[in-house]
């Protein structure tokens, strides 16, 4: 069986280094908000090019904390609207509604799966205060037009960079394109911890300080509380592991690009729609490689029978989830089509050439069964 993602193999690439760092933390007797977190924050902000990086407990918290900080700063208030792609992972939307803000869904482009920038303006109302840009699947979504819209309507641009660490747009890294960005280091992400972990990057000092306090019980001085905060810390052990793996992220993303290139050049099957190549190679880090087919379920079953594990990102669009009942009768035809037709093929830095070749061959001989 070719696994969708062999996480054990991914992490064993760096076994000696990671084990040594974990042992250091264990023996140090210091487990939270110490040197390892400081070092990782420093290295992450340097990598992204942002002034500040703040380690937090997970990716959802990173996004929740950014919006919560804007509320504490008086930039947003409950009831304000945040634009977000209608086909994103549910966490992007949860971060908005959890803060009493209103998610306003915008349809994606069918060819990139990212928010359709040309459909943003029609959704803007006097209550719109921000855009949560999701670089879905690892593909950057950004443009000068988007920057102009944000400036004209005074919208904060918040990046959900959970899937796209390392991607670049005109020499800038994702996570440094807008006003603030949330990262997830969930084990299966391109930069994955050995448990939950996340971070926020920004160039805004006030925002950085507010988030740091909010994530620490609303306090920036022990036992003095300025906000009704939460506890959202990045562990020393996770920070130490991430610091090791950050050194290899560019190399690992390069391998993902090589696999994507082979899939795009060599998969030739009329019932399979391939993802569009980005204009510039480094705009995409291929967190997942998503194909589309009207016969998706048959294709998935066929691949399973032939020893290839695939996943569906994602089977149910947010507006059809029970959690958002108030949206269940709305129609987002592009999202619905995407959710019905997408299938993610294995892609990872530890796949070998033979595995990629086998996947291409099997996909190419799939025929529609009448
Ligand atoms: C993974 C993910 C998140 C949430 O990250 P967690 O660390 O699992 O909380 C948010 N948004 C997107 C797009 C994601 O893929």
XYZ file of C-alpha atoms in Angstrom, residues 6-272:
267
model
C 4.017 8.312 5.765
C 4.565 10.595 8.772
C 6.870 8.164 10.523
C 9.191 8.233 7.532
C 8.952 12.030 7.274
C 10.144 12.463 10.860
C 12.696 9.639 10.877
C 14.624 11.565 8.213
C 15.733 13.809 11.083
C 15.758 11.192 13.827
C 19.115 11.907 15.481
C 18.668 15.672 15.541
C 15.092 15.580 16.802
C 15.790 13.003 19.509
C 18.748 15.029 20.784
C 16.624 18.194 21.020
C 13.767 16.431 22.807
C 16.268 14.999 25.312
C 17.679 18.489 25.891
C 14.243 19.814 26.804
C 13.517 16.808 29.000
C 16.724 17.253 30.942
C 16.495 21.043 31.182
C 13.509 21.015 33.534
C 11.988 23.983 31.624
C 8.946 23.076 29.522
C 7.008 26.211 28.616
C 7.917 29.686 27.318
C 11.645 29.067 27.377
C 14.671 29.158 25.101
C 13.329 26.681 22.530
C 10.197 28.723 21.857
C 12.255 31.906 21.694
C 14.659 30.343 19.230
C 11.895 28.958 17.020
C 10.046 32.280 17.012
C 13.248 34.033 16.010
C 13.996 31.564 13.220
C 10.404 31.526 11.959
C 10.160 35.316 11.748
C 13.535 35.377 9.988
C 12.353 32.727 7.528
C 9.039 34.464 6.816
C 10.576 37.936 6.765
C 8.151 39.281 9.377
C 9.158 41.374 12.385
C 7.318 39.181 14.887
C 6.450 35.528 15.321
C 4.485 34.222 18.286
C 4.248 30.510 19.028
C 0.765 29.335 20.043
C -0.957 26.033 20.751
C -2.369 25.268 17.274
C -3.454 26.769 13.959
C -7.058 27.428 14.933
C -5.852 29.366 17.996
C -3.452 31.378 15.829
C -6.370 32.609 13.709
C -8.718 33.065 16.695
C -6.082 35.105 18.511
C -5.461 37.442 15.566
C -9.169 38.289 15.327
C -9.554 38.483 19.101
C -6.623 40.899 19.266
C -8.223 43.118 16.613
C -11.368 43.200 18.760
C -9.363 44.114 21.892
C -7.571 46.816 19.889
C -10.904 48.286 18.736
C -10.186 47.544 15.065
C -13.120 45.097 14.871
C -16.204 44.485 16.967
C -18.685 41.668 17.374
C -21.080 41.516 14.435
C -18.480 42.749 11.942
C -18.044 40.714 8.778
C -14.968 38.821 7.598
C -14.750 37.498 4.031
C -13.521 33.919 3.701
C -13.487 31.349 0.872
C -16.548 29.079 0.870
C -14.465 25.922 0.248
C -11.901 26.361 3.023
C -11.188 23.961 5.845
C -13.714 24.543 8.626
C -11.083 25.912 11.041
C -10.787 29.185 9.072
C -14.503 29.766 9.576
C -14.563 28.627 13.209
C -11.914 31.228 14.043
C -14.272 33.950 12.795
C -17.531 32.807 14.368
C -15.831 31.920 17.667
C -15.093 35.641 18.066
C -18.668 36.743 17.422
C -17.653 37.968 13.973
C -19.683 36.984 10.926
C -18.069 34.815 8.221
C -19.154 35.889 4.730
C -18.481 33.131 2.238
C -16.950 33.948 -1.144
C -16.809 31.356 -3.922
C -13.422 30.040 -5.105
C -12.052 29.781 -8.632
C -12.562 26.286 -9.967
C -9.053 26.097 -11.459
C -7.032 27.157 -8.414
C -9.440 26.243 -5.585
C -8.571 29.606 -4.032
C -10.890 32.532 -3.296
C -12.025 34.305 -6.472
C -10.628 37.805 -5.972
C -13.018 39.196 -8.607
C -15.973 38.205 -6.385
C -14.750 39.988 -3.257
C -15.996 43.544 -3.868
C -19.639 42.507 -4.359
C -19.604 40.975 -0.860
C -18.282 44.070 0.915
C -20.737 45.944 3.195
C -20.186 48.745 5.734
C -19.645 45.971 8.326
C -16.829 44.235 6.436
C -13.576 44.596 8.367
C -11.294 41.920 6.980
C -10.476 39.172 4.517
C -9.264 35.811 5.749
C -7.157 34.707 2.791
C -6.558 30.983 2.748
C -3.625 29.751 0.651
C -5.434 26.490 0.154
C -3.533 23.320 -0.761
C -0.286 25.314 -0.505
C -1.071 27.709 -3.369
C -0.656 31.435 -2.800
C -3.638 33.625 -3.444
C -2.646 37.278 -3.657
C -2.543 40.111 -6.189
C -2.085 43.853 -6.533
C -5.821 44.062 -7.154
C -6.471 42.426 -3.781
C -4.104 44.868 -2.066
C -5.972 47.787 -3.656
C -9.352 46.427 -2.553
C -8.095 46.043 1.021
C -6.723 49.588 1.034
C -9.804 51.129 -0.543
C -12.258 49.482 1.868
C -9.944 49.546 4.942
C -9.939 45.785 5.316
C -7.399 43.843 7.355
C -5.830 41.063 5.331
C -5.309 37.982 7.478
C -3.598 34.994 5.947
C -4.512 31.445 6.884
C -1.082 30.039 6.114
C -1.719 26.602 7.626
C -1.091 24.858 4.298
C 1.410 27.096 2.537
C 4.575 27.663 4.590
C 7.422 28.400 2.181
C 5.280 29.628 -0.720
C 6.306 32.947 -2.270
C 4.660 35.789 -4.137
C 6.945 38.291 -5.890
C 9.787 37.489 -3.523
C 7.643 37.729 -0.379
C 6.749 34.665 1.661
C 3.182 33.716 2.465
C 2.700 34.833 6.050
C 4.208 38.211 5.182
C 1.729 39.408 2.563
C -1.054 40.798 4.715
C -1.462 42.313 8.182
C -1.113 39.054 10.103
C -0.930 35.327 9.438
C -1.855 32.143 11.267
C 0.232 28.975 10.895
C -0.573 25.394 11.834
C 2.131 22.844 12.596
C -0.315 19.949 12.889
C 1.775 16.807 12.220
C 0.539 16.374 8.635
C 1.239 19.949 7.520
C 4.348 20.708 5.407
C 6.095 21.798 8.611
C 4.670 19.413 11.180
C 5.267 19.056 14.919
C 4.872 15.845 16.928
C 1.511 17.023 18.211
C -0.371 20.311 18.087
C 1.438 23.585 17.469
C 0.861 26.899 15.711
C 2.150 30.449 15.293
C 1.209 33.976 14.302
C 3.439 36.249 12.214
C 2.971 39.992 11.781
C 4.853 43.263 11.344
C 2.436 45.101 13.667
C 3.975 45.588 17.111
C 0.719 46.385 18.904
C -0.957 43.336 17.410
C 2.003 41.118 18.364
C 1.971 42.355 21.961
C -1.793 41.947 22.250
C -1.659 38.384 20.919
C 1.206 37.460 23.223
C -0.764 38.686 26.227
C -4.067 37.129 25.078
C -2.396 33.743 24.646
C -1.024 33.975 28.190
C -4.233 34.503 30.231
C -4.437 38.098 29.018
C -1.262 38.955 30.868
C 2.131 40.334 29.906
C 3.296 40.596 33.482
C 2.835 37.697 35.847
C -0.419 37.927 37.856
C -1.410 41.185 36.161
C -4.265 40.618 33.709
C -5.241 43.201 31.126
C -7.522 40.988 29.014
C -9.825 38.042 29.653
C -7.354 35.882 27.791
C -6.837 32.198 27.171
C -4.036 29.703 27.517
C -2.519 28.992 24.120
C 1.184 28.243 24.432
C 3.609 26.428 22.159
C 5.437 23.700 24.153
C 9.225 23.742 24.400
C 9.380 20.201 23.010
C 7.310 21.083 19.940
C 9.309 24.272 19.388
C 12.566 22.306 19.529
C 11.281 19.786 16.975
C 9.995 22.544 14.683
C 13.302 24.387 14.879
C 15.052 21.297 13.509
C 12.488 20.722 10.762
C 12.337 24.382 9.680
C 15.886 24.018 8.316
C 14.669 21.418 5.824
C 11.353 22.942 4.755
C 12.638 24.475 1.508
C 14.277 21.226 0.485
C 11.147 19.253 1.304
C 8.933 21.701 -0.588
C 11.245 21.307 -3.608
C 10.660 17.559 -3.567
C 6.895 18.175 -3.426
C 7.213 20.441 -6.486
C 9.114 17.765 -8.394
C 6.414 15.199 -7.673
C 3.675 17.684 -8.655
C 5.512 18.396 -11.894
C 5.617 14.705 -12.746
C 1.909 14.253 -11.981
C 1.027 17.255 -14.146
C 3.233 16.174 -17.061
C 2.537 12.464 -16.977
C -1.064 11.958 -15.848
C -3.054 11.753 -19.048
C -6.575 10.547 -18.550
C -9.644 12.286 -19.995
C -11.685 11.625 -16.843
C -9.113 13.367 -14.624
